[in-house]
XYZ file of C-alpha atoms in Angstrom:
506
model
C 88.764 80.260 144.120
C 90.860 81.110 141.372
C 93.589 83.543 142.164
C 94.341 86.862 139.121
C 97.485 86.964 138.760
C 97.528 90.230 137.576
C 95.756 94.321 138.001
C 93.659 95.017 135.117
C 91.859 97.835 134.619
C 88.353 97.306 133.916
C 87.022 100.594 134.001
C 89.069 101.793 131.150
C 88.598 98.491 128.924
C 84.556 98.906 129.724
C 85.024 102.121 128.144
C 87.029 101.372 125.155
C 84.080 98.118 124.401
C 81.139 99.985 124.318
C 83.237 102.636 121.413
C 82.955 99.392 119.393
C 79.986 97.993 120.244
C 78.063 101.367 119.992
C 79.673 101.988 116.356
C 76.205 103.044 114.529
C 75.136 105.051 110.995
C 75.616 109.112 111.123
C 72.312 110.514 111.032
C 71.470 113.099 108.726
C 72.160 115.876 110.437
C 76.392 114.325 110.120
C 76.142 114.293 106.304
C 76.381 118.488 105.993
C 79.388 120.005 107.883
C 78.964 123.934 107.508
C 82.499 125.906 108.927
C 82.599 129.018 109.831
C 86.268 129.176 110.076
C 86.936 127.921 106.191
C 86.981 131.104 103.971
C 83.864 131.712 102.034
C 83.442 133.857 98.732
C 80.775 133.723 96.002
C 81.240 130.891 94.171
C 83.092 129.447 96.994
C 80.503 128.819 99.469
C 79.476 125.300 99.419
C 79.213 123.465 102.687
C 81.205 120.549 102.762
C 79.510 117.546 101.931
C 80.673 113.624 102.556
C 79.716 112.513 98.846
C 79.679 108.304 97.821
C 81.571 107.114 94.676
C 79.953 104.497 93.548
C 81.551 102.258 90.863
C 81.528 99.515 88.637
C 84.108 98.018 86.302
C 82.839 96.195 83.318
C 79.254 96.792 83.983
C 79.515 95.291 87.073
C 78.764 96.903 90.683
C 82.334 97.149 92.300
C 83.064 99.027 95.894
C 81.360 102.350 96.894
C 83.913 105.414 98.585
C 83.353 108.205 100.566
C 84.817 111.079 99.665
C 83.906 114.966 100.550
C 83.116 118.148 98.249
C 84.927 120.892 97.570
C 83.852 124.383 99.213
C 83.532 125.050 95.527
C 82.092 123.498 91.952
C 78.725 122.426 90.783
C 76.692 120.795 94.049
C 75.363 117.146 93.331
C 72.357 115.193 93.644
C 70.984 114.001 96.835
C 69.275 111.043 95.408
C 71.300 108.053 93.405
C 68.813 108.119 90.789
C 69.069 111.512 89.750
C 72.998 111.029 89.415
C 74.444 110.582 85.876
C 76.217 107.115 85.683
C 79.844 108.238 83.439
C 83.399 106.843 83.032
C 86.504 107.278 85.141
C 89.702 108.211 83.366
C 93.352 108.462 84.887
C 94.526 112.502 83.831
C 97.237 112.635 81.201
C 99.411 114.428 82.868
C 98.410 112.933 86.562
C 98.028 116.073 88.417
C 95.914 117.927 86.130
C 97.702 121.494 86.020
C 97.675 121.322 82.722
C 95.315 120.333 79.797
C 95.359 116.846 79.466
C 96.581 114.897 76.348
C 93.721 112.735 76.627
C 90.788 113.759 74.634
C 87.718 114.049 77.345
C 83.737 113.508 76.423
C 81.938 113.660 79.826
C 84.434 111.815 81.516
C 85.241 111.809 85.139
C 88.922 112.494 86.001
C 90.665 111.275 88.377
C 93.309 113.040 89.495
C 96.577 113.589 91.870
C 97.153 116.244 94.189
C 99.967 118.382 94.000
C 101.480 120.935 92.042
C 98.728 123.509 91.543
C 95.712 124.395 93.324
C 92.554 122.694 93.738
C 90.732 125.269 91.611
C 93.099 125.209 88.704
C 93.102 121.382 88.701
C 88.880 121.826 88.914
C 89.690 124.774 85.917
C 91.665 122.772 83.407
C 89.798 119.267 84.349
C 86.091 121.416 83.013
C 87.938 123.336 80.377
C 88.982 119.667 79.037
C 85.218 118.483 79.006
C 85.348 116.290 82.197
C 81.703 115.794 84.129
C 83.412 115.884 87.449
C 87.150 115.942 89.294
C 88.254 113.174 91.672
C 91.283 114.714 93.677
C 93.280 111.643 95.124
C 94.753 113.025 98.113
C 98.381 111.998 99.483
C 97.041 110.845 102.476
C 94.593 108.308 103.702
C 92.058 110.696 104.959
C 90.070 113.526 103.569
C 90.939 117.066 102.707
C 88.670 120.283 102.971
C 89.234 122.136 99.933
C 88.502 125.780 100.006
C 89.386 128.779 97.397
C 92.838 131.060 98.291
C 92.526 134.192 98.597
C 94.264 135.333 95.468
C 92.635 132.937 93.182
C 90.072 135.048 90.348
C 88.218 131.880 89.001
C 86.389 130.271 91.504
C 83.009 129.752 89.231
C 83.858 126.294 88.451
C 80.755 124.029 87.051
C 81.539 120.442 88.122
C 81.545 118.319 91.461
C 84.924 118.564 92.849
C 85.345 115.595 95.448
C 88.599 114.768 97.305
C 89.138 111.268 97.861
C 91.311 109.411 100.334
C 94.867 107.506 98.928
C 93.728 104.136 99.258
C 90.507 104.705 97.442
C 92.313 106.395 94.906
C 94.779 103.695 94.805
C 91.735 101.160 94.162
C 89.886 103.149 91.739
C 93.715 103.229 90.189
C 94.050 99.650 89.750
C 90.801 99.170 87.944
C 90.895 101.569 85.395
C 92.797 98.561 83.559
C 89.224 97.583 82.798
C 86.596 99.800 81.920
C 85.303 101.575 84.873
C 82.301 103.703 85.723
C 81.289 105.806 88.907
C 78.620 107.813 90.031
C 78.821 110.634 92.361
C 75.699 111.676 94.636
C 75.287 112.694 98.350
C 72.508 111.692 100.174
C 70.740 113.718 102.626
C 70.481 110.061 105.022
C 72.453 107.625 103.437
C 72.436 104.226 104.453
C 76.351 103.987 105.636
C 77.897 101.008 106.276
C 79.223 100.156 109.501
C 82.923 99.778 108.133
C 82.707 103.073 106.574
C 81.497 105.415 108.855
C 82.738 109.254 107.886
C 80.700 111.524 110.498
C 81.741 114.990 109.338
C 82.718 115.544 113.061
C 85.977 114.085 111.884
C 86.500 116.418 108.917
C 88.791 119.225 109.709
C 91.293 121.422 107.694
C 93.841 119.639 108.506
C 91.939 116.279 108.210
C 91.393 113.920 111.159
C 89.314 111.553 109.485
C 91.770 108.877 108.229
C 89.677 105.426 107.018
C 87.040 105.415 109.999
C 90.229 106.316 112.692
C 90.117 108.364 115.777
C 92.420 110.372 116.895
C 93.220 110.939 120.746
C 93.457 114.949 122.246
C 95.253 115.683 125.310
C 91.973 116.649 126.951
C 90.494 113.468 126.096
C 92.973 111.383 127.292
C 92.938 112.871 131.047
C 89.190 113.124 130.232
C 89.342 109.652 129.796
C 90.984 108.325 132.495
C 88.943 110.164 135.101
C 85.778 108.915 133.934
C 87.538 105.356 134.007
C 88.035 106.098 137.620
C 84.312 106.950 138.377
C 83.224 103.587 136.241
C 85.599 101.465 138.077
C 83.955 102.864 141.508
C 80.027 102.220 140.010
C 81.482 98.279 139.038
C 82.672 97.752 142.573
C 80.071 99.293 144.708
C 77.219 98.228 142.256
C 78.841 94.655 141.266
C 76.140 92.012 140.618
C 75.002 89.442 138.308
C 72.778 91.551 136.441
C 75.867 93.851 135.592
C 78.130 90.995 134.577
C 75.289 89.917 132.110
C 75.589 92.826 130.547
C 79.347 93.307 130.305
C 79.198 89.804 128.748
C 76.741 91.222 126.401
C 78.314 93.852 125.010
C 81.876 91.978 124.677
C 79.652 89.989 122.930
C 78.813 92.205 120.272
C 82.328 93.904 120.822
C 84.186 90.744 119.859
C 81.817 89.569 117.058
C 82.774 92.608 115.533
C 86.400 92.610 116.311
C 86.727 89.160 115.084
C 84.860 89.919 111.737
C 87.006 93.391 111.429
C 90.012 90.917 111.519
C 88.413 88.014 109.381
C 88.086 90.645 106.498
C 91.005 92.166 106.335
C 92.930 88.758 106.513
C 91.032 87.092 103.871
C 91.090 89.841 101.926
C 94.962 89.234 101.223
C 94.297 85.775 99.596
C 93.748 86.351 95.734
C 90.736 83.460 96.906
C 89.088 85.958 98.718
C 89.986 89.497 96.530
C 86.759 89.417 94.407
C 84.154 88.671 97.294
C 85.913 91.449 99.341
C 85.629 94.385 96.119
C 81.848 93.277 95.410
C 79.377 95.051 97.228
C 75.609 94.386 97.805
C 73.110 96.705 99.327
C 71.787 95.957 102.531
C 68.905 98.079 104.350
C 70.308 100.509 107.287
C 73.640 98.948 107.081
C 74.346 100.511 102.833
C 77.275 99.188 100.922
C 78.775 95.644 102.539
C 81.058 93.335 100.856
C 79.928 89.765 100.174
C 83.145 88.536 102.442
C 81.851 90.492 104.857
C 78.379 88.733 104.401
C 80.016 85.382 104.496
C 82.129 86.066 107.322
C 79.582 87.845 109.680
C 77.649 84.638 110.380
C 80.858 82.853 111.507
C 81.675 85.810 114.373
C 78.091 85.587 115.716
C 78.259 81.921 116.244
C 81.408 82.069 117.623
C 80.619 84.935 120.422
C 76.890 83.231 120.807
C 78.720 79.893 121.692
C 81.394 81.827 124.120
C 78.324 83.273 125.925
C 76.623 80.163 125.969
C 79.386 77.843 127.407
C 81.166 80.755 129.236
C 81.309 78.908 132.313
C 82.867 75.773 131.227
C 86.679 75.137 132.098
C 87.970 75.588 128.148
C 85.355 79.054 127.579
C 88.814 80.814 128.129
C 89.761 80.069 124.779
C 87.011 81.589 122.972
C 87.276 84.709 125.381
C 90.571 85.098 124.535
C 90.043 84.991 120.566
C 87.484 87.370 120.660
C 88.948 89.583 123.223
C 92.437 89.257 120.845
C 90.530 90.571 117.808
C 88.517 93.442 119.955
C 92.075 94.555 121.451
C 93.514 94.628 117.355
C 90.330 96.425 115.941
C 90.523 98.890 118.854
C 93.934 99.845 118.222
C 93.411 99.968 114.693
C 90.239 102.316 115.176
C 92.401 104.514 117.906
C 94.829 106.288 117.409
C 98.103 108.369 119.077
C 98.669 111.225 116.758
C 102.344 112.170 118.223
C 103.796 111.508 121.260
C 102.699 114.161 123.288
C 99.153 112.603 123.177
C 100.788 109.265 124.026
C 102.906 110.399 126.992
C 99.818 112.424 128.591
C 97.846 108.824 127.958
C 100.250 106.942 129.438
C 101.082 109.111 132.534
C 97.424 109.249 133.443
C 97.056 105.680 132.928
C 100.492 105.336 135.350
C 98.977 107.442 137.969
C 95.640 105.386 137.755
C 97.355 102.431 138.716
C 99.355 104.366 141.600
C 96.481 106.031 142.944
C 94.453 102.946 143.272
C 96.671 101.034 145.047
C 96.619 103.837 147.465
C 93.118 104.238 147.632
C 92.105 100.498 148.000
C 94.727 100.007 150.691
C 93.595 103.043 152.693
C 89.980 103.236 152.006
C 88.597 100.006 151.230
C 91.494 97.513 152.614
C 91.292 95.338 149.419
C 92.458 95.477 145.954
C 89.195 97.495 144.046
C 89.956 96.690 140.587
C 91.033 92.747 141.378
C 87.971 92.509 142.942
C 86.211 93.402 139.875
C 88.256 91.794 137.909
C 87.285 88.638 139.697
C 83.419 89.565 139.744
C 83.335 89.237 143.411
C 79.248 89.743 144.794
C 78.289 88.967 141.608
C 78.023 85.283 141.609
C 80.378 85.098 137.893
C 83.737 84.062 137.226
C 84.409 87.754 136.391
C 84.366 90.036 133.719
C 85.236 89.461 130.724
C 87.691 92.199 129.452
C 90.320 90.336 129.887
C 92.716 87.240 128.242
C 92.934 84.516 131.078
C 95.369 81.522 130.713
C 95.139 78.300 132.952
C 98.190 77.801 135.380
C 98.743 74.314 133.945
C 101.505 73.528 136.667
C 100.014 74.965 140.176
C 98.778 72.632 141.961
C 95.429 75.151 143.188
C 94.820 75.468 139.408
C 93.343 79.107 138.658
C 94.587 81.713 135.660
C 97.073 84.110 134.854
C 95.035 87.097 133.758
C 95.782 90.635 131.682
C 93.370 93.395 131.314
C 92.902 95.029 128.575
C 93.980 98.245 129.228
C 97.185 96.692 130.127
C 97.582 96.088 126.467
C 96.011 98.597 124.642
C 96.731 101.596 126.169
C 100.675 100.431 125.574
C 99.599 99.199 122.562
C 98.918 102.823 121.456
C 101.922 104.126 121.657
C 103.681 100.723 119.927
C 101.327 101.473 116.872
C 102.060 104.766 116.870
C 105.810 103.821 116.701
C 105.239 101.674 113.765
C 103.534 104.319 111.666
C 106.427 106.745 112.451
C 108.537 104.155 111.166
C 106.614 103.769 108.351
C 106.148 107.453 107.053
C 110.213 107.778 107.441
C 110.817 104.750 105.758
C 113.189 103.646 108.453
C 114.575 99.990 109.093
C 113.148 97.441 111.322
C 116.378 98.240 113.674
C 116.843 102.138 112.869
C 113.121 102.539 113.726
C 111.092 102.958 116.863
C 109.021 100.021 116.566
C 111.214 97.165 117.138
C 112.638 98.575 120.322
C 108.734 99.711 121.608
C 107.477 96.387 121.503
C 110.776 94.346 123.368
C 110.624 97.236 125.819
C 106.875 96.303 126.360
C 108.093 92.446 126.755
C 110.733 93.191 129.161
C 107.578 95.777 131.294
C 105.232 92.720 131.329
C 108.146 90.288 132.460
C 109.017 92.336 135.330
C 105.085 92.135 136.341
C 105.310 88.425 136.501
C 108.911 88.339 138.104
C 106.661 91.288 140.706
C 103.738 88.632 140.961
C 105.981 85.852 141.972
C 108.014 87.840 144.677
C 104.713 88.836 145.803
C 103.163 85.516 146.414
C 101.036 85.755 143.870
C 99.252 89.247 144.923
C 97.821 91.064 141.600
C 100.321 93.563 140.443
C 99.395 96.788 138.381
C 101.351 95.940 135.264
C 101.174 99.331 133.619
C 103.036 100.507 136.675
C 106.104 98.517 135.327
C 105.030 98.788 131.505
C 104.937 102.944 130.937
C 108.242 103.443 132.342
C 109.770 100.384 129.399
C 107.859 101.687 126.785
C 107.760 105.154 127.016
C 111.095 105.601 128.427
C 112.334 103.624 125.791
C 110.838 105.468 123.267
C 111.359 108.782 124.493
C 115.457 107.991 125.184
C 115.823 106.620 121.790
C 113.976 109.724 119.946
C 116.214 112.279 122.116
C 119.060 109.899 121.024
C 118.361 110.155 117.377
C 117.401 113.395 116.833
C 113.750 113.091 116.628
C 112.127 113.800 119.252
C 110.623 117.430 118.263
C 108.820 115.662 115.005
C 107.767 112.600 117.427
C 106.684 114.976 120.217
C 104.332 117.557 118.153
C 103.855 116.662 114.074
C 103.889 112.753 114.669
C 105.598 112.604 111.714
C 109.138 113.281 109.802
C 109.401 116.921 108.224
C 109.424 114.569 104.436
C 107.484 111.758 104.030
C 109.115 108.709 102.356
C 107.832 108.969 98.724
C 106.707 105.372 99.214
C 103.733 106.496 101.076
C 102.595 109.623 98.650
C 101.104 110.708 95.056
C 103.217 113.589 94.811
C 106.160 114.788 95.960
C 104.447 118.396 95.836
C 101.573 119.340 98.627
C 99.420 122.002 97.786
């Protein structure tokens, strides 16, 4: 029987599959987001609505955005049809405080934020004779806009929408042609899969970033706790059945990891750039790029044939290509917003691994998790949430395996770093990143140099991991000065100007 060569935790990486494989529409009900805690006035008491942008540049249909209205301006049409079809311009000056020296007929403006209010950019932009106001914001997510206090005119008669930076940045780069958009939100849109905005994400200080989710405290202890009861079900209720469906739904999970990757590398090819900004409408699934129609096929075949041939002595390699792309797509749908979030993850996650060992030596006098790692009573090779690689030179044969929690939940945090680094603009060495991920390396070697002392006996690796990275990371932010912004905003107190619109907020 082949021998793991290392503790994974299924329980937490069964979790963390069916997030993506479960990754449906909103339903109607997510479209309107009414807040109670958002002042209200009259003529500042819309609900805030997700609204689609749809475009096209040269009379051709380009990419669709979601953006969301303003708690004031004029409300818009629920059905495409009814919406009036009109041309985006770029605001002379860019952030619309003032009247623009371009000469507007109907136009809508696109605009940055910064420097004034939303309601005097919404002011000037209808004063000038635009149809409708597209606020870019400075970050990638989206912004509820609401009325201050001390503001008189709030009776503003166009959409206001706020869009995210990187649809801004798009819609940018094509008003070199001529460019048209439409603005409507649908009661139940068809949304696309890749851009799911459930309002439950919207917030005043915007947690909806690009389709990302961001981790609480609660939900991280939440989350480890209910990976404890899951990993108790998969031992005591182990069977073939049960494996069939964990192969399933890594399945599905992988397809769609693999494609999320496929896209997003092809799409950096100047081959590739066209296919990936045309859309086509398909039913229940809305807006979806033709690379993403040309790619899809490829990821189904490719986790049909790893199901099919699972069993076979080089299945390992498939399983470890889609299990690659799941662990990169879940990491880049997740996300640490400071370190606080990431230490509590992490600590849990440390604990799990402690506690276990405790409990499987005391209470069931074998390794719980390696057994279901292995599948054993099920009749399988074991699940497969995990990367295996053959021991080419031991004689008994058998893989080296890693869960993957034992990557992820690190791999948190190391993302995490990278975006800090990012924001402050910091050097490869000066930054956070760099040191995160050789701190990982040196965590996982020291599970391997622990697997070997103990004759090959599965070792928890996040028991030696945590303690590298986060120590690491949390020495070197004390070190530098950082560790306040690290340990509550997540961010530096300015943002490098290389990741903004403006250098103003409102």
């Amino acid at each position: 029987m082949d021998q793991s060569s290392n503790l994974t935790k299924p329980a937490l990486t069964l979790l963390l599959i069916l997030l993506i494989s479960s990754n449906s529409p909103v339903h109607a009900g997510d479209i309107v987001h009414r807040d109670d805690k958002a002042p209200t006035r009259p003529g500042c008491d819309n609900n805030f609505v997700l609204v689609k942008v749809q475009t096209w540049v040269n009379d051709r249909e380009e990419e669709e955005f979601v953006g969301v209205g303003a708690r004031f301006g004029l409300t818009l049409e629920a059905k495409e049809k009814d919406a009036h079809k009109d041309r985006i311009a770029l605001a002379d000056p860019h952030d619309c405080c003032t009247t623009p020296k371009n000469k507007l007929t109907g136009e809508i403006i696109l605009v940055h934020r910064g420097n004034c209010s939303f309601t005097t950019k919404a002011n000037v932009a209808e004063a000038a004779g635009a149809s409708a106001i597209l606020i870019i914001n400075n970050r990638t997510e989206l912004f509820k806009m609401v009325c201050e206090a001390d503001e008189p005119d709030v009776n503003i008669g166009i959409p206001v929408v706020m869009l995210p930076q990187d649809a801004g940045e798009s819609l940018k780069q094509s008003l070199q042609e001529k460019i048209n958009g439409r603005l409507y939100s649908p009661r139940r849109p068809l949304v696309d899969v890749a851009e799911d905005a459930s309002d439950e994400y919207l917030s005043t200080e915007a947690s909806y970033s690009s389709g990302v989710v961001e981790i609480t405290t609660t939900s991280a202890i939440v989350f480890i706790v209910v990976a404890s009861c899951f990993l108790v079900v998969l031992y005591k209720k182990m069977s073939y059945a049960f494996i069939e469906v964990l192969v399933v739904l890594f399945a599905i999970g992988g397809a769609e990891g693999l494609q999320t990757c496929l896209v997003a590398l092809l799409a950096c090819f100047r081959l590739f750039e066209s296919a990936a900004k045309s859309f086509i409408k398909v039913p229940f699934l809305g807006g979806v790029s033709y690379l993403t129609l040309g790619v899809s096929p490829f990821c189904v075949i490719c986790a049909v044939l790893w199901a099919v041939y699972r069993r076979h002595h080089f299945a390992w390699i498939g399983q470890d290509i889609l299990g690659v792309a799941l662990i990169i797509t879940v990491i880049q749908i997740i996300q640490v917003p400071n370190l606080k979030v990431g230490t509590v993850l992490l600590s849990c996650a440390f604990l799990y691994d402690i506690f276990w060992v405790f409990v499987s030596k005391w209470m069931f006098h074998e390794s719980v998790m390696i057994m279901v790692a292995r599948g054993d009573k099920s009749g399988e090779d074991g699940i497969p949430m995990l990367l295996k690689i053959p021991r080419m030179f031991d004689p008994w044969g058998g893989y080296s395996i890693i869960g993957f929690g034992d990557i992820i939940l690190p791999g948190l945090l190391v993302a995490f770093s990278l975006r800090y680094d990012w924001l402050s603009n910091k050097s490869l060495r000066e930054g956070y990143f760099l040191w995160t991920m050789i701190a990982y390396g040196l965590g996982l070697l020291i599970t391997y140099v622990a697997l070997n002392l103990m004759d090959g006996h599965g070792q928890p690796a996040l028991l030696y991991i945590v303690p590298f990275t986060l120590g690491t990371f949390i020495t070197l932010g004390t070190k530098r000065g950082d560790l306040r912004h690290l340990w509550t905003k997540g961010e530096p107190d300015k943002i490098c100007p290389h990741v903004r619109l403006q250098s103003s907020e409102e």
